[in-house]
mmCIF file of C-alpha atoms and ligand atoms in Angstrom:
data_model
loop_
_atom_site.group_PDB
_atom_site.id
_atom_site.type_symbol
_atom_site.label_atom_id
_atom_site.label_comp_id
_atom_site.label_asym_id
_atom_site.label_seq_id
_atom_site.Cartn_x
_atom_site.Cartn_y
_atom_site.Cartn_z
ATOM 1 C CA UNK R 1 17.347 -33.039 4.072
ATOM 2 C CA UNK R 2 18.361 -34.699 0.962
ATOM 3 C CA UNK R 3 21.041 -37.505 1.276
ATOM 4 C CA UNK R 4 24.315 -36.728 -0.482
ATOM 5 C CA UNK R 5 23.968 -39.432 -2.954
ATOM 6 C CA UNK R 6 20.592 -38.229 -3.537
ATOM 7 C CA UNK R 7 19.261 -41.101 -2.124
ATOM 8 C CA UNK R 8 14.828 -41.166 -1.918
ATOM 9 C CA UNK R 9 13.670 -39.733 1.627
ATOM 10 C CA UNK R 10 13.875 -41.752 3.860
ATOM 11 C CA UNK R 11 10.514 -42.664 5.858
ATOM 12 C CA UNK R 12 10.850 -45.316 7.955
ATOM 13 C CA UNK R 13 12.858 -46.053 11.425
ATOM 14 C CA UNK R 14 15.695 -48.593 10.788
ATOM 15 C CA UNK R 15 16.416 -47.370 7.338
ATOM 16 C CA UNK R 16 19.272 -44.728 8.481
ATOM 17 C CA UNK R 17 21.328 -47.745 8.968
ATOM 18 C CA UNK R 18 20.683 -48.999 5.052
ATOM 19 C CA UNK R 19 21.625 -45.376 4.340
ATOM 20 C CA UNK R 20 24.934 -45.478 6.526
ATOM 21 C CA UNK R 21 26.101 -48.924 4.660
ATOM 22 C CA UNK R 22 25.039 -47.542 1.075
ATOM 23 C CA UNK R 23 27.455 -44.320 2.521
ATOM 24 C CA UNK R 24 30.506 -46.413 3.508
ATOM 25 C CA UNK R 25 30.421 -48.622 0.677
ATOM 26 C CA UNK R 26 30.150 -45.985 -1.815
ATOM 27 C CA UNK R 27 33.182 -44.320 0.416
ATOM 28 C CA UNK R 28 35.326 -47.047 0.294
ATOM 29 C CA UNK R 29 34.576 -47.753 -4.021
ATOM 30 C CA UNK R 30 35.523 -44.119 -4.609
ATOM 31 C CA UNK R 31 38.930 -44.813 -2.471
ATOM 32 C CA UNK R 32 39.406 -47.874 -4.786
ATOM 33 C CA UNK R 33 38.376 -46.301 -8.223
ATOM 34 C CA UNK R 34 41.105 -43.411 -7.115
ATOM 35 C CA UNK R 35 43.307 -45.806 -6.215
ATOM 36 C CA UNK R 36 43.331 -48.410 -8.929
ATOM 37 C CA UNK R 37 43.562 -45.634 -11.106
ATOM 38 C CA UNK R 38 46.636 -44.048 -9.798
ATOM 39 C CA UNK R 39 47.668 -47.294 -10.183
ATOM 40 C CA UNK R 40 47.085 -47.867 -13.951
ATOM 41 C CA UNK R 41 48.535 -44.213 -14.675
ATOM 42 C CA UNK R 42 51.961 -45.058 -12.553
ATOM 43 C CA UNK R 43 52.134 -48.604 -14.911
ATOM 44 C CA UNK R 44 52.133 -46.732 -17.697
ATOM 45 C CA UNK R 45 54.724 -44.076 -16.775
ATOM 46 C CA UNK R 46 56.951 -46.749 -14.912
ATOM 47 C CA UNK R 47 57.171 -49.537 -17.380
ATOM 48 C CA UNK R 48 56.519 -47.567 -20.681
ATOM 49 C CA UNK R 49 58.743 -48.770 -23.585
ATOM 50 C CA UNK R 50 61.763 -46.024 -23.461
ATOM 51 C CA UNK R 51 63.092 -47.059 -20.036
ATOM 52 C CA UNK R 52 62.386 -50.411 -20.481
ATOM 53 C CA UNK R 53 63.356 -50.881 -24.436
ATOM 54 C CA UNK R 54 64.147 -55.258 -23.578
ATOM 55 C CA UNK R 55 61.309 -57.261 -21.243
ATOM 56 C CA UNK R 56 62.009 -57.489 -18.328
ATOM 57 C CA UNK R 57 62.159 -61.554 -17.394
ATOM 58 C CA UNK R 58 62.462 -60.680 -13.222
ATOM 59 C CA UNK R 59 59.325 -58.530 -13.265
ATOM 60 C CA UNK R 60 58.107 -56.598 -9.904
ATOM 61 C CA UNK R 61 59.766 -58.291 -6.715
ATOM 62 C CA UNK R 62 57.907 -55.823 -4.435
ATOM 63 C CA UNK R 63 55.110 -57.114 -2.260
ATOM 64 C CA UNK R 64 53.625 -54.014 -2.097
ATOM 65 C CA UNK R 65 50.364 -54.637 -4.386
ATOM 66 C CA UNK R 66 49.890 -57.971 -2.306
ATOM 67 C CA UNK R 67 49.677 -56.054 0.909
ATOM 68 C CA UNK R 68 47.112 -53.304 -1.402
ATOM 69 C CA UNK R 69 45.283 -56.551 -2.017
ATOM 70 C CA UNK R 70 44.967 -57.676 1.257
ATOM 71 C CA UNK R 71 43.850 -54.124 2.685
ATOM 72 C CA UNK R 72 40.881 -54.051 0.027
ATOM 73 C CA UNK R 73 39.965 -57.626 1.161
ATOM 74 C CA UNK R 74 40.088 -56.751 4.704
ATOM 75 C CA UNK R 75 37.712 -53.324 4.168
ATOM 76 C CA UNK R 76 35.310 -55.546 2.203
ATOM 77 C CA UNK R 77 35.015 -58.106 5.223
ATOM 78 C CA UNK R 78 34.716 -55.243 7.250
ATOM 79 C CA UNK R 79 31.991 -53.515 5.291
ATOM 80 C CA UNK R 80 30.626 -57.683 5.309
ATOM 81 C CA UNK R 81 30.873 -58.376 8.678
ATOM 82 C CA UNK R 82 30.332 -55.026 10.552
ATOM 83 C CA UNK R 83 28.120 -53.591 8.486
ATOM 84 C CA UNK R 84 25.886 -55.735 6.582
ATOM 85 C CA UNK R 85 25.565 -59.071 8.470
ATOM 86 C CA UNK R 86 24.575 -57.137 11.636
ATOM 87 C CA UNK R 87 21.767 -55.282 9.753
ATOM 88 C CA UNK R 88 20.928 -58.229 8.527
ATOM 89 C CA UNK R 89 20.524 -60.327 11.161
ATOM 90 C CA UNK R 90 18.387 -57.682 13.352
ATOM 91 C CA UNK R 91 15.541 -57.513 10.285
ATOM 92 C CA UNK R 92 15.480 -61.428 9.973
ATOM 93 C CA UNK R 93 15.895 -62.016 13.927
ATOM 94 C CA UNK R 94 14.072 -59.926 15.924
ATOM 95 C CA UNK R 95 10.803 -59.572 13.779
ATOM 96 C CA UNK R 96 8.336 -57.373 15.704
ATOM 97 C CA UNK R 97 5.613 -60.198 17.390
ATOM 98 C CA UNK R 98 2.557 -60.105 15.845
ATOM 99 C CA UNK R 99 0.411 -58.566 18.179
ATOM 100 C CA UNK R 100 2.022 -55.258 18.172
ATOM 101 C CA UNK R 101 2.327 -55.032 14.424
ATOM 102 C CA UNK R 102 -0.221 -54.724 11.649
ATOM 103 C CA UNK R 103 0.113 -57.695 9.101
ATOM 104 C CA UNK R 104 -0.555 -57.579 6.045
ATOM 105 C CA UNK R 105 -0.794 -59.977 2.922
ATOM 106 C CA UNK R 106 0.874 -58.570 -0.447
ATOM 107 C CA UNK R 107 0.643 -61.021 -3.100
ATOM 108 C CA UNK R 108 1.974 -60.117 -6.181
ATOM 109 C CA UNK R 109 0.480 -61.087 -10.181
ATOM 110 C CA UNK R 110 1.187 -60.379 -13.230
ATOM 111 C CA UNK R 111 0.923 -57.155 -12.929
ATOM 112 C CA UNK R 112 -0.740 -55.846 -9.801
ATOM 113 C CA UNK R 113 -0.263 -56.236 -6.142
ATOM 114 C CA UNK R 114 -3.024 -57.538 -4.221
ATOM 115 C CA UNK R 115 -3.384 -56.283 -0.773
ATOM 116 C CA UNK R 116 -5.187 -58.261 1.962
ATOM 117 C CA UNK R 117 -5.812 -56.909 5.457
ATOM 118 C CA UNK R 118 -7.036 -59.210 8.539
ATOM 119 C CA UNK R 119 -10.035 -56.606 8.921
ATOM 120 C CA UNK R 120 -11.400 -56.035 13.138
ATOM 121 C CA UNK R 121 -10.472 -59.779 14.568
ATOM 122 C CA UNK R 122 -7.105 -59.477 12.084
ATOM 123 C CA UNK R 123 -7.395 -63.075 11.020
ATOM 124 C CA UNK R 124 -6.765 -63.851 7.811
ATOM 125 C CA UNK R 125 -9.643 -65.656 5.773
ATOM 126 C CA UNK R 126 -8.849 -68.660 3.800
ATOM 127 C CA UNK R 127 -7.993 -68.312 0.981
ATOM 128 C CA UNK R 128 -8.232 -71.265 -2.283
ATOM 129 C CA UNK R 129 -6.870 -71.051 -5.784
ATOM 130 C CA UNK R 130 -9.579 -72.802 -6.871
ATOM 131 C CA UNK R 131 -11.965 -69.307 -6.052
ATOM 132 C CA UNK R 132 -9.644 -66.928 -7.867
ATOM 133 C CA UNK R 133 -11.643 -65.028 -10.482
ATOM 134 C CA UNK R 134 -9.440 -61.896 -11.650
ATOM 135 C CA UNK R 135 -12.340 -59.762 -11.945
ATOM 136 C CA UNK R 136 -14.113 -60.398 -8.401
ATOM 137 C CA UNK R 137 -11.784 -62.513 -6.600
ATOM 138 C CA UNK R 138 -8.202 -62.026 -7.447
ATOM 139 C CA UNK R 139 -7.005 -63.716 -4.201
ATOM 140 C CA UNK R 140 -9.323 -66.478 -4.357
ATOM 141 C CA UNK R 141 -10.625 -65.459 -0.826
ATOM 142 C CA UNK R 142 -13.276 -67.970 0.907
ATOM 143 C CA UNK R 143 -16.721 -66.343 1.759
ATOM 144 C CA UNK R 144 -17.968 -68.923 3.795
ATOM 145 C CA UNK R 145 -15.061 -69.014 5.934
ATOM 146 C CA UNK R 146 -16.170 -66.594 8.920
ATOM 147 C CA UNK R 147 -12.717 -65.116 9.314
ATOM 148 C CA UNK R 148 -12.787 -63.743 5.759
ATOM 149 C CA UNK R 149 -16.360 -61.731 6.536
ATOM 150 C CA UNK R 150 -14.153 -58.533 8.108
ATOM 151 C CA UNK R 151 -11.689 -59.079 5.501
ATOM 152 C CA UNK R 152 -10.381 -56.465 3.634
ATOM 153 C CA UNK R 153 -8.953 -56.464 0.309
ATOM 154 C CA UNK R 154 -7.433 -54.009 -2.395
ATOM 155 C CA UNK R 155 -5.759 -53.795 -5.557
ATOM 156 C CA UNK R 156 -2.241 -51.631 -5.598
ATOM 157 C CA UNK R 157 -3.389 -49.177 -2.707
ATOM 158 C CA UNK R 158 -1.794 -50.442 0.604
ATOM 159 C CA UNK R 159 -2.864 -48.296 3.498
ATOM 160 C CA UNK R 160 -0.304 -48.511 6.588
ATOM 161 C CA UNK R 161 0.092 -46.552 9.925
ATOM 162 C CA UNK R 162 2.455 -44.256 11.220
ATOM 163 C CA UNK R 163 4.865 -45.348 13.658
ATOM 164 C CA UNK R 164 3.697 -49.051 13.945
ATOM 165 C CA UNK R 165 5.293 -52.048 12.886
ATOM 166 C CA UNK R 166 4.447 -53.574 9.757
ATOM 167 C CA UNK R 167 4.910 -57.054 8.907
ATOM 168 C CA UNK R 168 4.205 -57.774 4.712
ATOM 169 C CA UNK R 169 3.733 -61.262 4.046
ATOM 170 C CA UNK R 170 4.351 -61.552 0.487
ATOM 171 C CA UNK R 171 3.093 -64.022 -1.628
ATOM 172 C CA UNK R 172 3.270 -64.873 -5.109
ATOM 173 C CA UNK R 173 0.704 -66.178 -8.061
ATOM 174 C CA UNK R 174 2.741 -66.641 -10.399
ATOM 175 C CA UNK R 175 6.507 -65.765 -11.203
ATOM 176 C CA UNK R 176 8.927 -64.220 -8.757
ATOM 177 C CA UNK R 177 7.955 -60.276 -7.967
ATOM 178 C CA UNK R 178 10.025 -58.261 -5.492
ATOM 179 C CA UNK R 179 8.111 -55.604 -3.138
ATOM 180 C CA UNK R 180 10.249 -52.598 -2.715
ATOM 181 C CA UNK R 181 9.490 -49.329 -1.522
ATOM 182 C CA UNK R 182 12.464 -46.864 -1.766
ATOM 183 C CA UNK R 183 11.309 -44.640 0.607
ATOM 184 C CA UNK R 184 10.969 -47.437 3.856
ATOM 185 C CA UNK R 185 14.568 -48.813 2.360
ATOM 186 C CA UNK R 186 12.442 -52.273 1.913
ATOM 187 C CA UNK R 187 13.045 -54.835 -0.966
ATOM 188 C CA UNK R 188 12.295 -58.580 -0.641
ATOM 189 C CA UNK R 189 11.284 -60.976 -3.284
ATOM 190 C CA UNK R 190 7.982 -61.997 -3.126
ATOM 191 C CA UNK R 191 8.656 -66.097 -4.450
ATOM 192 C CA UNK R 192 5.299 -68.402 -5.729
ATOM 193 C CA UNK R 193 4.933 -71.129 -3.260
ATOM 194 C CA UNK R 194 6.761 -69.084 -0.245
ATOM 195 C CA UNK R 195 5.285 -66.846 2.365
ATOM 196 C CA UNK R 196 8.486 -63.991 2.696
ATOM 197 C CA UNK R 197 7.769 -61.650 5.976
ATOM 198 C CA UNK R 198 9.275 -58.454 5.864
ATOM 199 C CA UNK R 199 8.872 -55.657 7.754
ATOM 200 C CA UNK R 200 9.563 -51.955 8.727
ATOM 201 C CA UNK R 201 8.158 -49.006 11.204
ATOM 202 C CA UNK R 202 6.734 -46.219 8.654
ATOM 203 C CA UNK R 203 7.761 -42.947 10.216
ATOM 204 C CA UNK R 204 6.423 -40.458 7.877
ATOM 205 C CA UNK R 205 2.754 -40.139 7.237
ATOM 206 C CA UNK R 206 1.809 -39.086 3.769
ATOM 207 C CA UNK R 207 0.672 -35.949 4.184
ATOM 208 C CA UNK R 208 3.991 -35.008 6.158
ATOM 209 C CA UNK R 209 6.136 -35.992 2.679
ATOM 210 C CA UNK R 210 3.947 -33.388 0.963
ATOM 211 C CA UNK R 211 4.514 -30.919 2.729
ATOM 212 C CA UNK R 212 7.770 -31.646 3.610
ATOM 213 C CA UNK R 213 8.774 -32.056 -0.283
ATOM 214 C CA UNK R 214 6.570 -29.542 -1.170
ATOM 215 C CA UNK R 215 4.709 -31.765 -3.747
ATOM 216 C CA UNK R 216 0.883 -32.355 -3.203
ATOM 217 C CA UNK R 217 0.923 -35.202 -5.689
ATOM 218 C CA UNK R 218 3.688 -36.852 -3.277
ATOM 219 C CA UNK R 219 2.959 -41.079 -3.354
ATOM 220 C CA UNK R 220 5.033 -43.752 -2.008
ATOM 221 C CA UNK R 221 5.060 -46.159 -4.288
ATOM 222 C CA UNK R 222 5.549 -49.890 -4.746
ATOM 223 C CA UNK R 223 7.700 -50.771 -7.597
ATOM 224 C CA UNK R 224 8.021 -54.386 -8.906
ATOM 225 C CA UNK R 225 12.003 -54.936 -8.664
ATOM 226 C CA UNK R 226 12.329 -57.868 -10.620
ATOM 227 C CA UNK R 227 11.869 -58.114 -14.673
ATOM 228 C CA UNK R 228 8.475 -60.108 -14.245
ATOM 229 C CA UNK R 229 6.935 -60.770 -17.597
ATOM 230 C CA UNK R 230 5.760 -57.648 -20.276
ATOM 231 C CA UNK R 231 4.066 -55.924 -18.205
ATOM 232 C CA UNK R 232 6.556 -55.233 -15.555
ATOM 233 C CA UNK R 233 7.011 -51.550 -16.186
ATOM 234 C CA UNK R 234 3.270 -50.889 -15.198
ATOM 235 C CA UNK R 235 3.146 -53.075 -11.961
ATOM 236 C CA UNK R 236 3.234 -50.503 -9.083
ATOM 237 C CA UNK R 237 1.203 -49.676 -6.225
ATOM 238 C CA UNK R 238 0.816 -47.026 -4.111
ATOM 239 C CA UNK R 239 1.160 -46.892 -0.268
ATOM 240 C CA UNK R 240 -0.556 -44.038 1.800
ATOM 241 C CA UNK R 241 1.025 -43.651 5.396
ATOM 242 C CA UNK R 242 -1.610 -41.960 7.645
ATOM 243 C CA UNK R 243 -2.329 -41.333 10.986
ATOM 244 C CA UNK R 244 -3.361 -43.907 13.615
ATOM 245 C CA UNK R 245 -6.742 -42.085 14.056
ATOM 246 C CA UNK R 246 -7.493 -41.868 10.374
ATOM 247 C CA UNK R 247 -6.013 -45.304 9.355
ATOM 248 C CA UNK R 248 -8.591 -46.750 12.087
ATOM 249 C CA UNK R 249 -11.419 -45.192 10.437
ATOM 250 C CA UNK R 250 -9.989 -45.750 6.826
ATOM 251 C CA UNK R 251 -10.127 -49.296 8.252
ATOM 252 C CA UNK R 252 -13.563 -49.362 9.508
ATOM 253 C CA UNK R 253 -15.082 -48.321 6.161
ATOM 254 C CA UNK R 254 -13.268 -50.488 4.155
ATOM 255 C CA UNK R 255 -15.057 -53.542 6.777
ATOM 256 C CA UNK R 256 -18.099 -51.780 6.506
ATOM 257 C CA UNK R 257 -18.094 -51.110 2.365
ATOM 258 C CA UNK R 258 -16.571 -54.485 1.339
ATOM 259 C CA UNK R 259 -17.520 -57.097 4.934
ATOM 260 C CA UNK R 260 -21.261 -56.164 5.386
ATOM 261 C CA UNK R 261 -22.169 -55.776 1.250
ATOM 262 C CA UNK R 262 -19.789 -59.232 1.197
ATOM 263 C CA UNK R 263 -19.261 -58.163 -2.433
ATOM 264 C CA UNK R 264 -17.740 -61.831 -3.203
ATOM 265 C CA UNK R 265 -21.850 -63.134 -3.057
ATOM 266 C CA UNK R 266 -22.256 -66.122 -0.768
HETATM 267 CU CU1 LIG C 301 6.399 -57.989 -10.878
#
C-alpha cells in the first residue's frame, strides 16, 4: 500500500512510527499554510486603502493573533515532545544488545561504502590506516590479526537478514557521509573520527519488494545524504534483505571465498 504522501515502502519494523510523525507534521503545516493564508487574504480586504483612506495610529487592539500564536507554538511542542523526542529516545536508548543483532561496520569514502562483517566468531579484525591500499585493502584490515581471518568485507553491497536486528556502525575516512536507506526510514551521519551505531529490524526480504512492487530490478539502496565532495551523486550502495537460511549460506561463502584464499596475502 502506498503511503499518501507517496512516501518509499516501508521495510523495516519501527519505521511506521517515522511515517506517523512525517503524517502529523505534514497535517498540522497544511492547517498553517491554510491558515496563514486566510490570514493574509482577510489583511488585505480589512485594511485595504478605501476604508482606511488616513493610518491608523491605534492599530489592532485584539489579542486574537497572540492566542493564534500561542496555539501554533503549543502544536509544535506537541509534535516536539510527543512525537519526536519519544521516537527518539527509544532508537538511541534501548539499542538491541549485541548478541541478538548482526553488526556490521559501514565506513564511508569518497565515494563508496565499505562494508565489513565480523565473519563465524563475529569479531571484528583490527583494522590500521597505515594498511589501507584502495585497490586491495580499502579498510586497512590486519591479516595477521586472527580475528580478521573469518572477516568479511565488501564494497557497496551490504547483505542483511530478515527480521533481525541490525546494528551499523558507521565510520568515516574522510569527510562527513550520512547512511540512509529510505526504505528502513534510517539516516545517520557517518562522522571521521566517530563510531555512530544505528540500527533497525529489516522486515522485508528482497525478493518480497519485487514481487510485491512488481519490479524484478527492485534494490534497496544506500544513498550518501550529505553533499560529500564531486563525486557524491555516484556514492550508493545496494542492500539485499534475504532470508535467514540464505543469508547464512551467503555468509559462509563469502568466509570461505575471501577467509581461506586470505586475498589480503600474509
Ligand atoms: Cu558521501
Amino acid at each position: 500500500m502506498t503511503h499518501w504522501l507517496g512516501l518509499p515502502a516501508l521495510a523495516s519494523a519501527r519505521g511506521g512510527q517515522i511515517d506517523s510523525l512525517i503524517s502529523w507534521t505534514h497535517v498540522f503545516m497544511f492547517i498553517l499554510f491554510v491558515g496563514w493564508g486566510a490570514f493574509f487574504v482577510f489583511t488585505l480586504v480589512r485594511f485595504r486603502r478605501s476604508r482606511h483612506p488616513v493610518a491608523n495610529y491605534t492599530g489592532v487592539t485584539s489579542h486574537t493573533s497572540s492566542y493564534l500564536e500561542i496555539g501554533v507554538a503549543a502544536v509544535e511542542m506537541i509534535l516536539l515532545f510527543a512525537f519526536s523526542i519519544p521516537i527518539w529516545a527509544a532508537m538511541v536508548d534501548h539499542v538491541p544488545p549485541e548478541s541478538e543483532a548482526l553488526v556490521v561496520q559501514v565506513t564511508g569514502e569518497q565515494f563508496a561504502w565499505n562494508v565489513h562483517y565480523g565473519g563465524r566468531d563475529g569479531v571484528f579484525g583490527r583494522t590500521d590506516i597505515k594498511l589501507i591500499d584502495l585497490q586491495s585493502n580499502p579498510l586497512g584490515l590486519e591479516s595477521s590479526d586472527p580475528a580478521a581471518k573469518d572477516d568479511v568485507t565488501t564494497v557497496n553491497q551490504l547483505y542483511l537478514p530478515v527480521n533481525r536486528p541490525v546494528i551499523v556502525k558507521l565510520r568515516s575516512k574522510d569527510v562527513i557521509h550520512s547512511f540512509n536507506v529510505p526504505e528502513f526510514r534510517v539516516k545517520q551521519d557517518a562522522v571521521p573520527g566517530f563510531t555512530i551505531p544505528v540500527w533497525f529490524v529489516p522486515n522485508v526480504t528482497t525478493a518480497e519488494m519485487r514481487a510485491r512492487t512488481g519490479n524484478p530490478e527492485f534494490q534497496y539502496e544506500i544513498a550518501c545524504a550529505q553533499l560529500c565532495g564531486l563525486g557524491h551523486y555516484r556514492m550508493r550502495g545496494f542492500v539485499t534483505v534475504l532470508s535467514t537460511g540464505e543469508f547464512q549460506k551467503w555468509m559462509d561463502e563469502k568466509v570461505k571465498e575471501q577467509g581461506e584464499a586470505d586475498i589480503w596475502g600474509k
